CSV table of C-alpha atoms and ligand atoms in Angstrom, one decimal:
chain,number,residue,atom,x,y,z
T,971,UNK,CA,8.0,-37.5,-36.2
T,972,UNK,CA,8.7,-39.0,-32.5
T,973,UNK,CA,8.4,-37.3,-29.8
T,974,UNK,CA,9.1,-38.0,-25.9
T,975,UNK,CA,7.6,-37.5,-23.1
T,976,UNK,CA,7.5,-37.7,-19.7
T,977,UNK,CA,3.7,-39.1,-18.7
T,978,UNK,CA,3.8,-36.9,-15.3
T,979,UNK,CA,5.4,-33.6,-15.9
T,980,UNK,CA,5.0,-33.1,-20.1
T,981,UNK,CA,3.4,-29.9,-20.9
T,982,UNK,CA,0.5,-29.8,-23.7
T,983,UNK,CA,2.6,-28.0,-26.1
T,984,UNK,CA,5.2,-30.9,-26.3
T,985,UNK,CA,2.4,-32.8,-28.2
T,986,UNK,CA,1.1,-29.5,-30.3
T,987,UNK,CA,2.9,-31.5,-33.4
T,988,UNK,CA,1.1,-34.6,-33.0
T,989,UNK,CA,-1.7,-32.9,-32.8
T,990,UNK,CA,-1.4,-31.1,-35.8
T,991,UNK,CA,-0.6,-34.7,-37.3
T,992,UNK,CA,-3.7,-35.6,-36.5
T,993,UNK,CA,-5.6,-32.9,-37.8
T,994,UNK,CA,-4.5,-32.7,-41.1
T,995,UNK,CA,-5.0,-36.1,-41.7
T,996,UNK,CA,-2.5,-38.3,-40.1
T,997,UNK,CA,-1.8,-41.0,-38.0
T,998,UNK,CA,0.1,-41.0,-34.7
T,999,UNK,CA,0.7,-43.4,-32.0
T,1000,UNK,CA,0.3,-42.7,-28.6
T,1001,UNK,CA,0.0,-44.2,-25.1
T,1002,UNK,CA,-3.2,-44.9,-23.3
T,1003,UNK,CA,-3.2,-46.5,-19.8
T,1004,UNK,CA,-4.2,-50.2,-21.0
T,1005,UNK,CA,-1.7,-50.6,-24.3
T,1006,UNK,CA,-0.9,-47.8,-27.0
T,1007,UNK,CA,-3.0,-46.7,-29.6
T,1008,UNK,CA,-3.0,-45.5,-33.1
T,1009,UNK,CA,-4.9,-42.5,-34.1
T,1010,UNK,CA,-6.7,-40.7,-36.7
T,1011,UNK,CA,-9.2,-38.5,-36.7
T,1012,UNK,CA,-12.4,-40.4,-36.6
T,1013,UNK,CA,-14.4,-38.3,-39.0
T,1014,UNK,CA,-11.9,-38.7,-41.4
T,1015,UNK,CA,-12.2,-41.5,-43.6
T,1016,UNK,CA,-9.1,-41.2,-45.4
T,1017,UNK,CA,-7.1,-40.5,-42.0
T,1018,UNK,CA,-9.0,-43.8,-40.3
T,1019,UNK,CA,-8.4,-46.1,-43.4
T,1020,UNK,CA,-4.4,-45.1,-43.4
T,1021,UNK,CA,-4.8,-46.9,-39.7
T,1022,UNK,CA,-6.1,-50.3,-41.4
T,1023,UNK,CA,-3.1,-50.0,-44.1
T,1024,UNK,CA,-0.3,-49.1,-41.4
T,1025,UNK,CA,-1.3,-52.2,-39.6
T,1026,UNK,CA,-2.1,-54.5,-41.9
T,1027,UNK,CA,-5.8,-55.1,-40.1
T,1028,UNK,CA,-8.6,-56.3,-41.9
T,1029,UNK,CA,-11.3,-54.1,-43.4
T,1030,UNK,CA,-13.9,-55.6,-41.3
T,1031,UNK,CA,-12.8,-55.3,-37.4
T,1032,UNK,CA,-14.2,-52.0,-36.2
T,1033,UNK,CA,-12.1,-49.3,-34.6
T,1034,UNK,CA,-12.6,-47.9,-31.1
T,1035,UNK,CA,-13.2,-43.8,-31.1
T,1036,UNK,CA,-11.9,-42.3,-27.8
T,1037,UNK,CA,-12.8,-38.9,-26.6
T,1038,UNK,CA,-11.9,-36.5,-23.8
T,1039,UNK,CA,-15.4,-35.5,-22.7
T,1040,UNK,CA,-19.1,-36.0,-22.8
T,1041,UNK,CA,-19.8,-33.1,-25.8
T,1042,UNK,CA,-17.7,-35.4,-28.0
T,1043,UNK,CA,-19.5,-38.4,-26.9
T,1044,UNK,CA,-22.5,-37.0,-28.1
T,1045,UNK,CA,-21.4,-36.4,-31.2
T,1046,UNK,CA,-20.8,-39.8,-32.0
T,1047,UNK,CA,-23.1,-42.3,-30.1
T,1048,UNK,CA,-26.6,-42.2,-28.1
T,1049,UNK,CA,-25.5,-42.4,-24.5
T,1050,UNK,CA,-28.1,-44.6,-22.6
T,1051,UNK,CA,-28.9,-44.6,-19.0
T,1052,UNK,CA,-26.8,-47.4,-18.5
T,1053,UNK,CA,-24.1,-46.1,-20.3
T,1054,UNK,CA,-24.3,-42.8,-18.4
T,1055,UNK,CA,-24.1,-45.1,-14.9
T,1056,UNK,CA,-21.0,-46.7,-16.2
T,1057,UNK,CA,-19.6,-43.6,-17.4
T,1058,UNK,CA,-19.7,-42.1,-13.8
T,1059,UNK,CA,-17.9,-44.5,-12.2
T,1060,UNK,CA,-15.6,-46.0,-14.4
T,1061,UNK,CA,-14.5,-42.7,-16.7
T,1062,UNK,CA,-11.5,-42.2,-17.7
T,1063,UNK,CA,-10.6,-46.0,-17.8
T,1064,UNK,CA,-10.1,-49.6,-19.1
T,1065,UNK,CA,-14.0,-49.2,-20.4
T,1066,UNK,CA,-15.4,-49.7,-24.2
T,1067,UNK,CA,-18.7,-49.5,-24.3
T,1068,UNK,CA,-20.4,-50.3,-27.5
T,1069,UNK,CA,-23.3,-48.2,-28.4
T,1070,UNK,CA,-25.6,-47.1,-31.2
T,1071,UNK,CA,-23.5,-44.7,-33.5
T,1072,UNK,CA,-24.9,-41.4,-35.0
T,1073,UNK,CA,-24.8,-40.4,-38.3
T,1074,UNK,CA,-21.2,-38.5,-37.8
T,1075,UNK,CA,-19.2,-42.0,-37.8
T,1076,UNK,CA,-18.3,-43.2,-40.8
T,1077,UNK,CA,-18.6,-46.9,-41.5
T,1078,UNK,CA,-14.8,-47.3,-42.0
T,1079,UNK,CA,-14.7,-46.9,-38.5
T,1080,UNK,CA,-17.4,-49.5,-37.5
T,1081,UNK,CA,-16.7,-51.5,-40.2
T,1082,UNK,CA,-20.4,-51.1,-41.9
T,1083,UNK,CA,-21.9,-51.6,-38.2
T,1084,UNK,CA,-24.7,-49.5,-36.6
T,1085,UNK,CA,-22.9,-49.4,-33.2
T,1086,UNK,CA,-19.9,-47.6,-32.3
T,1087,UNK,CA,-17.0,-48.4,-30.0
T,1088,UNK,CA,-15.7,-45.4,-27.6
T,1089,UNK,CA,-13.8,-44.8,-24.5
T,1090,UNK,CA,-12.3,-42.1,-22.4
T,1091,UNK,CA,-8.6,-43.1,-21.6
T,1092,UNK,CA,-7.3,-41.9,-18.3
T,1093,UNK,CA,-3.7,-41.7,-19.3
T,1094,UNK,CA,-2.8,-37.9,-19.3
T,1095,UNK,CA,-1.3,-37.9,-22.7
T,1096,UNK,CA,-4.0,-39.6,-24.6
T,1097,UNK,CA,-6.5,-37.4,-23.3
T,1098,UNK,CA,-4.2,-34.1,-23.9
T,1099,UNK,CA,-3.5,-35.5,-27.2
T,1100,UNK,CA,-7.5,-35.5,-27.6
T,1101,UNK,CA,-8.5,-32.3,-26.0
T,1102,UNK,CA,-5.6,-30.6,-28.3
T,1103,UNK,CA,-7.0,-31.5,-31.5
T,1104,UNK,CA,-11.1,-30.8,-30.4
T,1105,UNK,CA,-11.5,-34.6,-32.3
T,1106,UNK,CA,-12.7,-37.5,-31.1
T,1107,UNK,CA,-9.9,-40.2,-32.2
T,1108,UNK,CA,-10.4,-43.4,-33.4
T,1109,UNK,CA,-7.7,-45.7,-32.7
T,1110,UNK,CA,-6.3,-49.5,-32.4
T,1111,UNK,CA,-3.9,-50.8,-30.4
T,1112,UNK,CA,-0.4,-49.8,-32.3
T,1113,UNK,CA,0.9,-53.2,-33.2
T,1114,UNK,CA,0.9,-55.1,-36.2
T,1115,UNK,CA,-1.9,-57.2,-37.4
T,1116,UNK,CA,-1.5,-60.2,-35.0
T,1117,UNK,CA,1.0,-59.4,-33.5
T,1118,UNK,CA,0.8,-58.6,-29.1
T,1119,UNK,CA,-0.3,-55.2,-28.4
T,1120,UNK,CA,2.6,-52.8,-27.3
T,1121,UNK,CA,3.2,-51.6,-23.8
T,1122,UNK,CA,5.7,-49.7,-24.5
T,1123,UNK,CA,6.9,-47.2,-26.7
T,1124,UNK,CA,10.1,-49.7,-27.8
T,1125,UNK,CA,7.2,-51.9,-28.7
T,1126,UNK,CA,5.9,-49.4,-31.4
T,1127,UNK,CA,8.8,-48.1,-32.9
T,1128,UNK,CA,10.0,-51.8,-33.9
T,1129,UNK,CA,6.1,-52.3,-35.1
T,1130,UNK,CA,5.4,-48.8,-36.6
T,1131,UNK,CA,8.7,-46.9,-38.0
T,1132,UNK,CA,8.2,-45.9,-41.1
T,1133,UNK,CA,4.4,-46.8,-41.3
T,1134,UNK,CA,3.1,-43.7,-38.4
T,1135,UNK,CA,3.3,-40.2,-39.5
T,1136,UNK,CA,3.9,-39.6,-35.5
T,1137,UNK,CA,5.0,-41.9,-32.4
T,1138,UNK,CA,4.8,-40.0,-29.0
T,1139,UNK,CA,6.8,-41.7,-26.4
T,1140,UNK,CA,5.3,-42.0,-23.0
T,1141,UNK,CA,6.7,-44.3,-21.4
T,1142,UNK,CA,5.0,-48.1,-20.1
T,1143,UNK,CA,1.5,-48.6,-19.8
T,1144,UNK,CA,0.1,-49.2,-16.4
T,1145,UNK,CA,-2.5,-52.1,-17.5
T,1146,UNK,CA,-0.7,-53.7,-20.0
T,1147,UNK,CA,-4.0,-55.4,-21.7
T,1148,UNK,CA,-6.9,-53.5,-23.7
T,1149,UNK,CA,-9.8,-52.0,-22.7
T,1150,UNK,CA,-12.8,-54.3,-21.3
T,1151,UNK,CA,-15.2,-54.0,-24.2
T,1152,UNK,CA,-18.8,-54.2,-23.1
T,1153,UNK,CA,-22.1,-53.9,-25.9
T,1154,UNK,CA,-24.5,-52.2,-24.4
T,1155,UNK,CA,-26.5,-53.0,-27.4
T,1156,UNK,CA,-28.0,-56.4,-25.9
T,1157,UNK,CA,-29.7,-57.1,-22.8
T,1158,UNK,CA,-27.9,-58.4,-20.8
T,1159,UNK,CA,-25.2,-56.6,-21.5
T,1160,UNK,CA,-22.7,-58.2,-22.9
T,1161,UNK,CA,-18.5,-58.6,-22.2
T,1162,UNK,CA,-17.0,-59.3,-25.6
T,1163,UNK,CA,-13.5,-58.6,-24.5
T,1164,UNK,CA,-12.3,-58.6,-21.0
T,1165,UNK,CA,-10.0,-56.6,-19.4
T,1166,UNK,CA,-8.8,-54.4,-16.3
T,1167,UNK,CA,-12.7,-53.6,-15.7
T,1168,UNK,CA,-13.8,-57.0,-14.5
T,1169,UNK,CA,-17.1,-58.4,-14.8
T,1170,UNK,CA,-17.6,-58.2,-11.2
T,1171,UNK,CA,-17.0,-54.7,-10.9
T,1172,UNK,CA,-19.4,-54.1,-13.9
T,1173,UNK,CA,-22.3,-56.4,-12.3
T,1174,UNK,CA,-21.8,-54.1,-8.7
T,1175,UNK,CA,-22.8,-51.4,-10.9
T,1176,UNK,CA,-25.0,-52.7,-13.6
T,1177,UNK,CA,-26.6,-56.0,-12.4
T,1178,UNK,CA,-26.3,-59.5,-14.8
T,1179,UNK,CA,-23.6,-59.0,-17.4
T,1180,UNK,CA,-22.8,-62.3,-19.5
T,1181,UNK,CA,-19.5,-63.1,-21.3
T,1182,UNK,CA,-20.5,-62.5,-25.1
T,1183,UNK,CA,-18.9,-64.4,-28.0
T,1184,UNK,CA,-18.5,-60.8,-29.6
T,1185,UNK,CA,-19.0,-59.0,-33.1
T,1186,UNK,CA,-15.8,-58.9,-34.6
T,1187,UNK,CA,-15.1,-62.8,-33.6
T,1188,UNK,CA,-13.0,-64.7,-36.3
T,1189,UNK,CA,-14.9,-65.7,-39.3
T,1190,UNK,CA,-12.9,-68.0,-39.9
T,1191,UNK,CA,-11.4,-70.3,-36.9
T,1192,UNK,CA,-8.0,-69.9,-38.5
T,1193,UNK,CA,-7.8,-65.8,-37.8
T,1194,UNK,CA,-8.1,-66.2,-33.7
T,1195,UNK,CA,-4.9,-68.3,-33.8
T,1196,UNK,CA,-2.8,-66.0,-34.9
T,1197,UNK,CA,-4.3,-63.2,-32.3
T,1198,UNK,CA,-1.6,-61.7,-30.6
T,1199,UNK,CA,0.7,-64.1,-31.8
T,1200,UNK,CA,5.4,-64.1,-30.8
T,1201,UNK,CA,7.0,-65.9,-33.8
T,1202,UNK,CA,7.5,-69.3,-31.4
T,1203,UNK,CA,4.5,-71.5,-30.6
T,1204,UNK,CA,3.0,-70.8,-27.6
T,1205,UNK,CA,1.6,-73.9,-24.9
T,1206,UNK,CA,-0.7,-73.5,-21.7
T,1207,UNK,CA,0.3,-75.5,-18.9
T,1208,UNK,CA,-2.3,-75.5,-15.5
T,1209,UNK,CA,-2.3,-77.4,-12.8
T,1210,UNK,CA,-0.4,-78.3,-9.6
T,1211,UNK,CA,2.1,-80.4,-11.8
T,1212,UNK,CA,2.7,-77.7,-14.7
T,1213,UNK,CA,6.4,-77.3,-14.0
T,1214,UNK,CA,6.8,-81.2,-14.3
T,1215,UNK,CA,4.7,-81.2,-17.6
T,1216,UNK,CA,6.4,-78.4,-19.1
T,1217,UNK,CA,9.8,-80.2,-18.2
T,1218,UNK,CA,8.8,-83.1,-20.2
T,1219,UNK,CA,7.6,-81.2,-22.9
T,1220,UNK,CA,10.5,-79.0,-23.0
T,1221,UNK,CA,12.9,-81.8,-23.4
T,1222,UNK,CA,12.3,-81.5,-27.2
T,1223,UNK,CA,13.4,-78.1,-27.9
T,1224,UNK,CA,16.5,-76.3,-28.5
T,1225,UNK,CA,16.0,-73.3,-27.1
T,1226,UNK,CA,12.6,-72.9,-24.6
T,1227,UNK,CA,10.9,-70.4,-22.9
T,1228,UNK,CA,8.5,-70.1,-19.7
T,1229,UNK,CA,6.3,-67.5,-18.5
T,1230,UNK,CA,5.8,-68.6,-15.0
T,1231,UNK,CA,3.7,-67.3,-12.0
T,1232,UNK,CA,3.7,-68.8,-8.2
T,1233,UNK,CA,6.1,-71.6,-9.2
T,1234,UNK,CA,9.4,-72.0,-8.0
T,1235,UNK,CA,12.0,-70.1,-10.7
T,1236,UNK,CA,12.2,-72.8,-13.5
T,1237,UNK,CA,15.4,-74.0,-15.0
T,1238,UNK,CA,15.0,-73.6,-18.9
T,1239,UNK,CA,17.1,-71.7,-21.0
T,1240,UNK,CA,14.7,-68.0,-21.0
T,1241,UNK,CA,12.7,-68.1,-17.8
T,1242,UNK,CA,10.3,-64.8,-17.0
T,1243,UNK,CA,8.2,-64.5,-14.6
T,1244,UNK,CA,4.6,-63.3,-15.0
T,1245,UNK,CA,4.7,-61.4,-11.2
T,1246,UNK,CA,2.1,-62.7,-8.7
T,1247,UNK,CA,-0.6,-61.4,-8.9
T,1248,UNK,CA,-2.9,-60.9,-12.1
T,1249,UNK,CA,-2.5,-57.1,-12.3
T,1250,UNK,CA,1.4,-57.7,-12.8
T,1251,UNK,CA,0.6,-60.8,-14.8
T,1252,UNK,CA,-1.6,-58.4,-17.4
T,1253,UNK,CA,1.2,-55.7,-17.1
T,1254,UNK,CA,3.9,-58.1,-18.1
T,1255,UNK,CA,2.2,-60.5,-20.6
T,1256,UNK,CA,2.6,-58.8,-24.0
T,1257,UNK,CA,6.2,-57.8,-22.9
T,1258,UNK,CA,6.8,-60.8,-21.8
T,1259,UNK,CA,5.6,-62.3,-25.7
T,1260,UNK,CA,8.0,-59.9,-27.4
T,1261,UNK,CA,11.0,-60.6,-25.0
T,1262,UNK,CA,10.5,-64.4,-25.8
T,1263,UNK,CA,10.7,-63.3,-29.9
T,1264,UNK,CA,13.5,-61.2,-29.5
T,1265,UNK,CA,15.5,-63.7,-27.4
T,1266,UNK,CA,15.3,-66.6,-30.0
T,1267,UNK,CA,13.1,-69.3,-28.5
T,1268,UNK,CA,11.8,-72.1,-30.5
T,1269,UNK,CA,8.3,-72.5,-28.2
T,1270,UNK,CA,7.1,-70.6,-25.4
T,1271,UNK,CA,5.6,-72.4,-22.2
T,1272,UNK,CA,2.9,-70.1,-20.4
T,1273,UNK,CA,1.5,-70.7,-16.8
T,1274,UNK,CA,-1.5,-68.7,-16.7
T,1275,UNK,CA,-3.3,-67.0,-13.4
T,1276,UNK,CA,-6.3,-68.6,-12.1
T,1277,UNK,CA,-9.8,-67.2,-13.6
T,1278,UNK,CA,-11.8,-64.7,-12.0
T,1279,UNK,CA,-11.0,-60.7,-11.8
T,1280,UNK,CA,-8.5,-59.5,-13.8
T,1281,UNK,CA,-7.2,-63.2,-14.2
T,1282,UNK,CA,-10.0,-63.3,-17.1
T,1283,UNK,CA,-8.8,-60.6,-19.4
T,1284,UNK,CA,-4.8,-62.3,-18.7
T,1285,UNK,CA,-6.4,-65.6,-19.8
T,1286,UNK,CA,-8.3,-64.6,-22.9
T,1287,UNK,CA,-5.2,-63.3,-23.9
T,1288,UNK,CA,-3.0,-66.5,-23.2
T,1289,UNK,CA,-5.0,-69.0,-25.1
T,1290,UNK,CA,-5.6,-66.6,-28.1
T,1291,UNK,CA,-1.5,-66.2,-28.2
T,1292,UNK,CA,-1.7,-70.1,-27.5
T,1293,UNK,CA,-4.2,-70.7,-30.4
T,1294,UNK,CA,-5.7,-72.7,-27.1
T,1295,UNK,CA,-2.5,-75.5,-27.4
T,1296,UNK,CA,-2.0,-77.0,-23.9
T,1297,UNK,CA,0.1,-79.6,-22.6
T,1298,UNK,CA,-1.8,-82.0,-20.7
C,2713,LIG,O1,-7.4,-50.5,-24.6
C,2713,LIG,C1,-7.9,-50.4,-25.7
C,2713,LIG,O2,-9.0,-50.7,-26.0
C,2713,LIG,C2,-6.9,-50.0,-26.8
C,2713,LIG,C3,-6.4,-48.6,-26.6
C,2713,LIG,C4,-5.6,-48.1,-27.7
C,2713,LIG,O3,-7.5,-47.8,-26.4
C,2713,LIG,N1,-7.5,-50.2,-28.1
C,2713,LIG,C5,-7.7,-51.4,-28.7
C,2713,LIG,O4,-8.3,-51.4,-29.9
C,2713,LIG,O5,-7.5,-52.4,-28.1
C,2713,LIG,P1,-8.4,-52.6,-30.9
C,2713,LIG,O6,-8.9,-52.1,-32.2
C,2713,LIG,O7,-7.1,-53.4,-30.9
C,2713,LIG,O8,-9.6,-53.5,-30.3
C,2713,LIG,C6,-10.9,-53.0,-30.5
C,2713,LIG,C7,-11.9,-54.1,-30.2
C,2713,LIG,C8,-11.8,-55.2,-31.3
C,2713,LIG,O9,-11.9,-56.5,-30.7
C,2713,LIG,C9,-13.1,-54.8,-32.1
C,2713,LIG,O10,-13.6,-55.9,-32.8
C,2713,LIG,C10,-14.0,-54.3,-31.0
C,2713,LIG,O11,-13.2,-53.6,-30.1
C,2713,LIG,N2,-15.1,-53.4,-31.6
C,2713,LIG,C11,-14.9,-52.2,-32.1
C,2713,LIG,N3,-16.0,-51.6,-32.5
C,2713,LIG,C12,-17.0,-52.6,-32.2
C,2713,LIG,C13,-18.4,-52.6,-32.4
C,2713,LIG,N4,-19.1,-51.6,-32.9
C,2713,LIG,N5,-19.1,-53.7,-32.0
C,2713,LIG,C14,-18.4,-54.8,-31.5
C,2713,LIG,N6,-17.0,-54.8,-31.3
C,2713,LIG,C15,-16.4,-53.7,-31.6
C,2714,LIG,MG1,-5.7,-54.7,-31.2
């Protein structure tokens, strides 16, 4: 089934079919503010392992469970005082916080773990979608295995035909990279993805948060190089002489690619640029992946935004698309 609809004036019982997807059983994609997800009910172990098939993800990297209020969060994790802190002021939003799970979660969903992954989206559909079918809703990003998260709902359809039982349409998403994921499980707390929350923002609220290396990391180095992987090789070029690098470099391709930001418009064959700030940068990247795939280059040159802010979710993101190749 796909359905469309328009993020700011849809009424709930446009998505009264997807939710009925997802209550019997199924599996439907749907938008979120960060990337879009697919969904299953997360007490539903055959529902949540139809996710892992549709994708092609392996067995062992836990889902996270989103919910549209605090009585299903309670259901499914203990909520600690510093969970309840970040709650307040980042709920709905970019936020993952890992947490003990309770009983209720099955281990297809955590992948065996005793913590549990959940967030509360603020993207109107997602959390319609949620409140309609009174579950919470485990759900992955709705690409392939490997392959960039979608942004938007063209995204899906070329990833998940066929293999969804539902796609709602709703048009892009406003973040364009996942969730921050922070486990509250470890003192400090620990960032084991980042995204549109940054680590500053969490520390305002929180005090000392680290960078963690993350459950869930590659077990072996070859997985993280094919992490949100186009079809051409991707390269990293920083500094204040990247254009003249990349030129060089270039030289030996048919057919290259750039994703630039604060240069001057390059002159190679496919040229996008990433916006100027990191927000845009984060809200084009994984568009910007595809685009380069369905345009035919051979290798993809990438100028990434300086660290810091939202700049470290776009650049976690670059090097694991770059299996961390850079031209020096
Ligand atoms: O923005 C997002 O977070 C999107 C939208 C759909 O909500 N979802 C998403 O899910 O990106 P996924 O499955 O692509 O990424 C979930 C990440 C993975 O890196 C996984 O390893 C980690 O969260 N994760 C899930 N449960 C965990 C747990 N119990 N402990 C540690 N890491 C966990
Ligand atoms: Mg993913």
């Amino acid at each position: 089934m796909f359905i469309e609809v328009n993020s700011h004036t849809f009424h709930e019982e446009e998505l009264l079919p997807a939710a009925a997807i997802l209550q019997s059983g199924g599996i439907c994609a749907f938008p979120t503010e960060t990337v879009y997800g697919l969904g299953a009910n997360a007490f539903d172990e055959a529902a949540v392992s139809k996710i892992f098939k549709a994708k092609g993800r392996p067995q062992d990297n836990p889902l996270i469970v989103h919910v549209a209020d605090s009585v299903q969060l309670a259901d499914i994790c203990i909520v600690t005082p510093l969970a309840e802190k970040l709650i307040a002021r980042f709920w709905g939003g970019p936020l993952t916080l890992i947490l003990p799970k309770t009983d209720a979660v099955p281990r297809v969903v955590t992948a065996g773990l005793n913590t549990v992954a959940v967030r509360m989206p603020s993207h109107p559909v997602a959390n319609a979608l949620i409140r309609l079918t009174g579950l919470p809703i485990a759900a992955p990003s709705a690409n392939l295995s490997g392959k960039p998260s979608p942004t938007r709902a063209s995204h899906v359809v070329t990833d998940l035909d066929g293999r969804a039982d539902c796609i709602i349409a709703g048009g892009d998403c406003e973040w364009g990279v996942e969730s921050t994921v922070l486990d509250l499980t470890v003192t400090p707390p620990a960032i084991l993805r980042p995204g549109a929350v940054t680590k500053e923002e969490l520390a305002e609220e929180i005090g000392e948060v680290i960078y963690g290396t993350g459950v869930g990391a590659p077990k072996s180095p070859g997985m993280k190089y094919t992490h949100y992987a186009p079809s051409a090789p991707v390269y990293i070029a920083e500094g204040p002489d990247a254009l003249e690098r990349v030129y060089k470099a270039a030289s030996g391709y048919q057919n290259p690619g750039i994703l630039y930001y604060r240069t001057e418009q390059p002159h190679l064959p496919v040229s996008i640029s990433a916006g100027s700030t990191p927000a845009e940068y984060a809200a084009r990247l994984f568009y910007a992946l595809r685009e380069f795939d369905s345009r035919g280059v051979d290798v993809i040159f990438a100028i990434p935004p300086e660290a810091g802010g939202m700049g470290d979710a776009v650049r976690n993101r670059l090097f694991k698309s770059a299996g961390f190749k850079t031209i020096e």
